[in-house]
CSV table of C-alpha atoms in Angstrom, one decimal:
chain,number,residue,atom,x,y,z
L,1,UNK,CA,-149.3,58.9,-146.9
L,2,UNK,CA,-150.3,55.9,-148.5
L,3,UNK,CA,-152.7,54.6,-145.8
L,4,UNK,CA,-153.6,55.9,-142.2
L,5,UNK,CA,-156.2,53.7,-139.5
L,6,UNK,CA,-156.9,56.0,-137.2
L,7,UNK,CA,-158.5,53.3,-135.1
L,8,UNK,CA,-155.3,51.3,-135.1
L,9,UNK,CA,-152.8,54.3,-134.4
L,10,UNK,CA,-151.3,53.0,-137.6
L,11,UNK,CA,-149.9,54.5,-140.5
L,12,UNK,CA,-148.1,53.6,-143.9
L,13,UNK,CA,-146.4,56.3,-145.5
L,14,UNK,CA,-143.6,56.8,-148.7
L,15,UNK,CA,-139.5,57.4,-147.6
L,16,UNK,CA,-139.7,60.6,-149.1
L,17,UNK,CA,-142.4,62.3,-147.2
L,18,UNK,CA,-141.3,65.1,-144.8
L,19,UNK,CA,-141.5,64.4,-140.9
L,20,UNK,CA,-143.1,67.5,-140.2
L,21,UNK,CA,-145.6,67.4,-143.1
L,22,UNK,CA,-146.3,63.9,-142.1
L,23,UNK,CA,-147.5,64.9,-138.6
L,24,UNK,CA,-149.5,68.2,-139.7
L,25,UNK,CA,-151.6,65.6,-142.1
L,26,UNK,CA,-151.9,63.1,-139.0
L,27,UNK,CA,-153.0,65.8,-136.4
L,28,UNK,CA,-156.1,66.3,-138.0
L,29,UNK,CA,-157.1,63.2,-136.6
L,30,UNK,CA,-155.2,63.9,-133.6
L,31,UNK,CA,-152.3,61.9,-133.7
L,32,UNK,CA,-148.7,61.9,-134.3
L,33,UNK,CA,-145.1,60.0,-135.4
L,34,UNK,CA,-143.7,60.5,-131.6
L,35,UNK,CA,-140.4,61.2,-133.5
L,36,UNK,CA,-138.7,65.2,-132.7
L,37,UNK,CA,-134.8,65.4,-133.7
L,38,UNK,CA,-133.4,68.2,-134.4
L,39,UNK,CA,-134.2,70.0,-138.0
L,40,UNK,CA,-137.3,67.5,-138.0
L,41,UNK,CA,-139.2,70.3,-140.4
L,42,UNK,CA,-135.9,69.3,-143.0
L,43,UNK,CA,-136.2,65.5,-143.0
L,44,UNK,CA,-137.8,62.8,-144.6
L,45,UNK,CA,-139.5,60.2,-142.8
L,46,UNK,CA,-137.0,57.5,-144.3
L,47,UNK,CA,-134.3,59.6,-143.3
L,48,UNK,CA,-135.6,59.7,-140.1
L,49,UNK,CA,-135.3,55.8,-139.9
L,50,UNK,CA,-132.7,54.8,-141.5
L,51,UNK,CA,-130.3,57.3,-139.7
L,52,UNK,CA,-132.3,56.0,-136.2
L,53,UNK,CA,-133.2,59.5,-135.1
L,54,UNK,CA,-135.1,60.5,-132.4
L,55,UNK,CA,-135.7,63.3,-129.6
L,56,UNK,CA,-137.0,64.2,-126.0
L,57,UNK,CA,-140.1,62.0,-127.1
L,58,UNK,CA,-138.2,58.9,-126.6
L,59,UNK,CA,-138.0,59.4,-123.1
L,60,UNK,CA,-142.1,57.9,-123.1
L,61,UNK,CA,-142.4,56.9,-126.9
L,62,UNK,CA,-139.3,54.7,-127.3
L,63,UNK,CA,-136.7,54.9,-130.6
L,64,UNK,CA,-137.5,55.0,-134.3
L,65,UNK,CA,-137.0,50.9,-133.9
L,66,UNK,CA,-139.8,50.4,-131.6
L,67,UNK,CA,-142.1,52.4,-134.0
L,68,UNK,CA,-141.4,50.4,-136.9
L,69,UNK,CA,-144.0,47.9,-137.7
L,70,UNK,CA,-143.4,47.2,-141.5
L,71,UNK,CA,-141.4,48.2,-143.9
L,72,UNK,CA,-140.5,48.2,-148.0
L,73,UNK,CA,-136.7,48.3,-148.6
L,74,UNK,CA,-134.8,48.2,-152.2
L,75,UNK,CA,-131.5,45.9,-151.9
L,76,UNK,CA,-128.7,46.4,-153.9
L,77,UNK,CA,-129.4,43.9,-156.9
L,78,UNK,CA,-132.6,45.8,-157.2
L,79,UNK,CA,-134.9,42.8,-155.6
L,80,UNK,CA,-137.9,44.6,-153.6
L,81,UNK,CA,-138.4,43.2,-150.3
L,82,UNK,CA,-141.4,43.8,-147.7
L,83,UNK,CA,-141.6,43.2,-143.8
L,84,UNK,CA,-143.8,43.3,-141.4
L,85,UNK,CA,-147.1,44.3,-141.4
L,86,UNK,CA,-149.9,46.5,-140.2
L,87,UNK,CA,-150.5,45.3,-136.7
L,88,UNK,CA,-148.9,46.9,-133.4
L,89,UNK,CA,-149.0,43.4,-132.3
L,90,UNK,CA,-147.0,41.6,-135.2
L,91,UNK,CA,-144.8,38.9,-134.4
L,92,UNK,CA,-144.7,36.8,-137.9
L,93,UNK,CA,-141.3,36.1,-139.1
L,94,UNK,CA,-138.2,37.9,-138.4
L,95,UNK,CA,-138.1,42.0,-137.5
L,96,UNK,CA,-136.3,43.0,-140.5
L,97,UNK,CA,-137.7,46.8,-139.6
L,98,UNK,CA,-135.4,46.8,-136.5
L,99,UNK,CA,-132.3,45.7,-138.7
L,100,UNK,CA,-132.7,48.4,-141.5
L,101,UNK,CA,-133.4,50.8,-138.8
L,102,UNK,CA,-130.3,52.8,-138.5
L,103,UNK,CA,-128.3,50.9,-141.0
L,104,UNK,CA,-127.6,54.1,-142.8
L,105,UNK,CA,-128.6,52.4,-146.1
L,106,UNK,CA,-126.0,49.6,-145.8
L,107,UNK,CA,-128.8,47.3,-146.1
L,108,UNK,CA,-130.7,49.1,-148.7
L,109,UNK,CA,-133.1,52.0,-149.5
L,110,UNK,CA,-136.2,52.2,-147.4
L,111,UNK,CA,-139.0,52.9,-149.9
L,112,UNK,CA,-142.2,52.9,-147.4
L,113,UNK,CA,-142.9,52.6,-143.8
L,114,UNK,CA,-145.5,51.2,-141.5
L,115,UNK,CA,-145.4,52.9,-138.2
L,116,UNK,CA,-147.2,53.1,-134.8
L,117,UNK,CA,-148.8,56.4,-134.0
L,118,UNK,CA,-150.0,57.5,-130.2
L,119,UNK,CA,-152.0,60.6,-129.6
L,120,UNK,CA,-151.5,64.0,-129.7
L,121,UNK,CA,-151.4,65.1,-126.3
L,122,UNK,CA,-154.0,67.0,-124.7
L,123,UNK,CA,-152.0,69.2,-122.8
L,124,UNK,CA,-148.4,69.8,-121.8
L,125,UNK,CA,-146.5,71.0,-118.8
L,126,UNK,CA,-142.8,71.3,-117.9
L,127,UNK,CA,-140.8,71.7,-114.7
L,128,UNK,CA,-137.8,72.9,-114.9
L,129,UNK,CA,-135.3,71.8,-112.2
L,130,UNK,CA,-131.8,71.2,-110.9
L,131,UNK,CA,-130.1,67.6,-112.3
L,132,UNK,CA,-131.9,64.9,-110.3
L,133,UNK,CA,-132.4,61.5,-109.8
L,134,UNK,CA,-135.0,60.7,-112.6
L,135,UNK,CA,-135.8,57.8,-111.1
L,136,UNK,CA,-137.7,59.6,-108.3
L,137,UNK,CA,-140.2,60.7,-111.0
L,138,UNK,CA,-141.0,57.6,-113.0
L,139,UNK,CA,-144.1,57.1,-110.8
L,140,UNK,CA,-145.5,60.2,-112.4
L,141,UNK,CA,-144.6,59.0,-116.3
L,142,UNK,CA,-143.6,61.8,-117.7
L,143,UNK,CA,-143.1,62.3,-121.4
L,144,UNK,CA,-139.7,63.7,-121.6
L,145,UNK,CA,-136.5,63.9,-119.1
L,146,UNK,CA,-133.9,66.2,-120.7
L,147,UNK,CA,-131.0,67.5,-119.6
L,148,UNK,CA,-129.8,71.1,-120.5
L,149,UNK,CA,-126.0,72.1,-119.9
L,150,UNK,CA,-125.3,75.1,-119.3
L,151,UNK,CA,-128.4,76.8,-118.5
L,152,UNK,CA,-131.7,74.8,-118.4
L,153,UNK,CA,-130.8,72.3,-115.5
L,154,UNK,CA,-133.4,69.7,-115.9
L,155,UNK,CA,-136.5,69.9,-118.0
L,156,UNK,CA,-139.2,67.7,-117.3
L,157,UNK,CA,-142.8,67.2,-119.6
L,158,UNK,CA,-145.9,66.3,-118.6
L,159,UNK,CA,-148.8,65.3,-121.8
L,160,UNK,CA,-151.4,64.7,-120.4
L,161,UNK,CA,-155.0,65.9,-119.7
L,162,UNK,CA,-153.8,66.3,-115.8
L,163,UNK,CA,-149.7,67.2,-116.9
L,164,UNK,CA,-150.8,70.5,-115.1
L,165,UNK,CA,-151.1,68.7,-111.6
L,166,UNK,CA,-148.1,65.6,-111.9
L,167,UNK,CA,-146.1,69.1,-112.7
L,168,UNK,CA,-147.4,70.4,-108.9
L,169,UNK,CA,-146.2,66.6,-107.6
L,170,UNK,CA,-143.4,66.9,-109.2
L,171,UNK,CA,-142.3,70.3,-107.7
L,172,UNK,CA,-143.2,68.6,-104.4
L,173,UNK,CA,-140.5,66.0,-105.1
L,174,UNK,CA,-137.4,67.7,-107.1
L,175,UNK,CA,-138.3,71.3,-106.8
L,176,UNK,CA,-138.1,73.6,-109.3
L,177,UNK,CA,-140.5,75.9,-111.4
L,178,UNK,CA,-143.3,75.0,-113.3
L,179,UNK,CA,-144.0,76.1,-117.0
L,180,UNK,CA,-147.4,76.0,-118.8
L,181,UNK,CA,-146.6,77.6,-121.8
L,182,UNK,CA,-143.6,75.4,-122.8
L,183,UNK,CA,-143.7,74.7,-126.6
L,184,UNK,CA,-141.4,77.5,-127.3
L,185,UNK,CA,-139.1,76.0,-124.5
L,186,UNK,CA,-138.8,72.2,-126.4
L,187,UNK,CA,-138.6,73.7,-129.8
L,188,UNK,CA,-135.1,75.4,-129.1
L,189,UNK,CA,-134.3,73.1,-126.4
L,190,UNK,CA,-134.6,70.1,-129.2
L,191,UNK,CA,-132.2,71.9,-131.7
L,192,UNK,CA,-129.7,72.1,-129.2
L,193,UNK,CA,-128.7,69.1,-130.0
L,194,UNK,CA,-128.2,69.5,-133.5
L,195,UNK,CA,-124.5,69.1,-134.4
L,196,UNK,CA,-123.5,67.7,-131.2
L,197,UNK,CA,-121.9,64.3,-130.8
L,198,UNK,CA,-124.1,61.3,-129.7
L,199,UNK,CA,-122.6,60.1,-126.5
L,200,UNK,CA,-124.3,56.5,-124.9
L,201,UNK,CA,-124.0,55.2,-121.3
L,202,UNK,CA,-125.9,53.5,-118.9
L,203,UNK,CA,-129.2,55.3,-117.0
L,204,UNK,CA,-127.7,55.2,-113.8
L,205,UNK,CA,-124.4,56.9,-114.7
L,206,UNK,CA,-125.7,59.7,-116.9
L,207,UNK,CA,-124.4,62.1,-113.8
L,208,UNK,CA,-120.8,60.8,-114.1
L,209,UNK,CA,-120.4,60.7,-117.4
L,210,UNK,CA,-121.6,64.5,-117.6
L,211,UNK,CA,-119.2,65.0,-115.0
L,212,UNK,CA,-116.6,63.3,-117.1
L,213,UNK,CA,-117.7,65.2,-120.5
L,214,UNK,CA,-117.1,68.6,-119.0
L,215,UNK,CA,-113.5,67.5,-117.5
L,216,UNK,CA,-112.8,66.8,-121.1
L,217,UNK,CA,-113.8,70.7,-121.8
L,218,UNK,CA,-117.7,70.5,-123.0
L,219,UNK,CA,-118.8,73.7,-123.3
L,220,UNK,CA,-122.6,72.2,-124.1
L,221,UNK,CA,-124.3,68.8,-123.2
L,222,UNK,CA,-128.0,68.0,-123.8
L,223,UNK,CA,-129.9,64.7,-123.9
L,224,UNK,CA,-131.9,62.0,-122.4
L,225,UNK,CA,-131.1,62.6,-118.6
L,226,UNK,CA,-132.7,59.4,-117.6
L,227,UNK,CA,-131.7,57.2,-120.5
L,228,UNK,CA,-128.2,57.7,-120.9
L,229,UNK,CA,-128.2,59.4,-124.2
L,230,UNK,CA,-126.6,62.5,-124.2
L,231,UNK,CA,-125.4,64.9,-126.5
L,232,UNK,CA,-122.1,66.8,-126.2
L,233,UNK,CA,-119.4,69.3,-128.3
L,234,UNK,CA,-116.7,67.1,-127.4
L,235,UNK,CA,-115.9,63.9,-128.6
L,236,UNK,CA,-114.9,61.2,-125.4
L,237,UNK,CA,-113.3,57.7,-125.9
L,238,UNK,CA,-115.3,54.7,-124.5
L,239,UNK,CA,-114.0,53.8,-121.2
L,240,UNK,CA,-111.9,50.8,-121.3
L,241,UNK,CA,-113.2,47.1,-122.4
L,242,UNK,CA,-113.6,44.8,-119.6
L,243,UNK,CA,-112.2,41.4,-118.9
L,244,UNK,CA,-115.0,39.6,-120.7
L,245,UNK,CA,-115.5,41.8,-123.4
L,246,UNK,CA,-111.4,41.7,-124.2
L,247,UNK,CA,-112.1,37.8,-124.2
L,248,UNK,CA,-115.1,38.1,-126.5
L,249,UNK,CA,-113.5,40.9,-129.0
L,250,UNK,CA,-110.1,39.0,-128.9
L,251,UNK,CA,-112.4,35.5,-130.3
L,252,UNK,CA,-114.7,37.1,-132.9
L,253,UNK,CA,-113.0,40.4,-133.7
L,254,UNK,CA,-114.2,43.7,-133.8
């Protein structure tokens, strides 16, 4: 870690850093990189970026691109390039962090980051419940929404110093039952997905297109529940283009 403000929530660390090593050194000041993908202990932090990787956190913490403040890349010719800055708040120039983030190193190396930090949570408590309408629980923000197929149902965090009663409003609401110890729960649900093929759709038809990845014999589906990123061992074709989109691919190509 080349520089850490614990006032700011901001960091700057080296590519090469571990994920995991990077957030025992923050949580001595009681923070963390809100960033939990599967095999996290095996990565590197640029890894982590440049590949765009995430986990149940982004339900509440958003992607690796909206952690991003800054960034040092290598291009191909060698010429070091910076972006960005230090600042949550930084809206000089163009965000070159959010194009090298998840270009796979098209782009270039990533040598250091800049990143936002948020605090580790106080406490933590899960419900876990039948498939539901998420939507009936973003009054209570919680930090993560999964979905677990077969077997878990619904799994749904609470961090926060009260997560103990939004977990008793939520059982109100979806029903359920309510787990306090739960770390053990996330760690294996989060390497579920490990393996598995990324499969995107929109929030409000994560139920269908379950429904549609277990016609096509998926045996295993986890992910986002209420942002329509799921995670499944079957690969499904995008459903077809529509009118305007045949218009738009047909005039700039694919």
């Amino acid at each position: 870690m080349i520089d850490h403000r614990p006032g700011d929530l901001v960091c700057t660390v080296e590519a090469e850093v571990g994920l995991a090593e990077l957030n025992r050194e923050l949580a001595r000041e009681g923070q963390l990189l809100a960033l939990d993908p599967p095999g996290a202990e095996r990565l590197v932090v640029g890894e982590v970026f440049d590949r765009a990787l995430s986990g149940p956190l982004s339900h509440s913490h958003g992607e690796p691109r909206d952690l991003v403040l800054g960034l040092t890349v290598e291009l191909a010719d060698g010429t070091v390039a910076r972006s960005g800055g230090k600042v949550v708040k930084n809206v000089a120039g163009y965000d070159l962090g959010k194009l090298f983030t998840g270009a796979h190193g098209r782009l270039g190396r990533i040598r250091e980051l800049t990143v936002r930090l948020h605090p580790l949570p106080v406490a933590t408590c899960t419900v876990v419940t039948e498939p539901t309408d998420p939507r009936v629980l973003e009054p209570l923000a919680p930090a993560c929404v999964e979905l677990g197929w077969p077997g878990d149902g619904m799994l749904v965090r609470f961090a926060s110093p009260v997560a103990a009663g939004l977990a008793e409003r939520a059982l109100e609401l979806v029903g359920g039952r309510i787990l306090d110890d739960d770390d053990r729960l996330w760690e294996a649900h989060r390497e579920r997905a490990g393996g598995l093929a990324a499969v995107r759709c929109l929030p409000g038809e994560t139920a269908a297109t379950l429904g549609r990845l277990r016609a096509e014999g998926a045996t295993e589906v986890v992910g986002r529940w209420a942002r329509g990123r799921l995670f499944a061992d079957v690969e499904v074709a995008p459903p077809p283009l529509s009118a305007l989109e045949t218009r738009v691919v047909e005039a700039f190509g694919r």
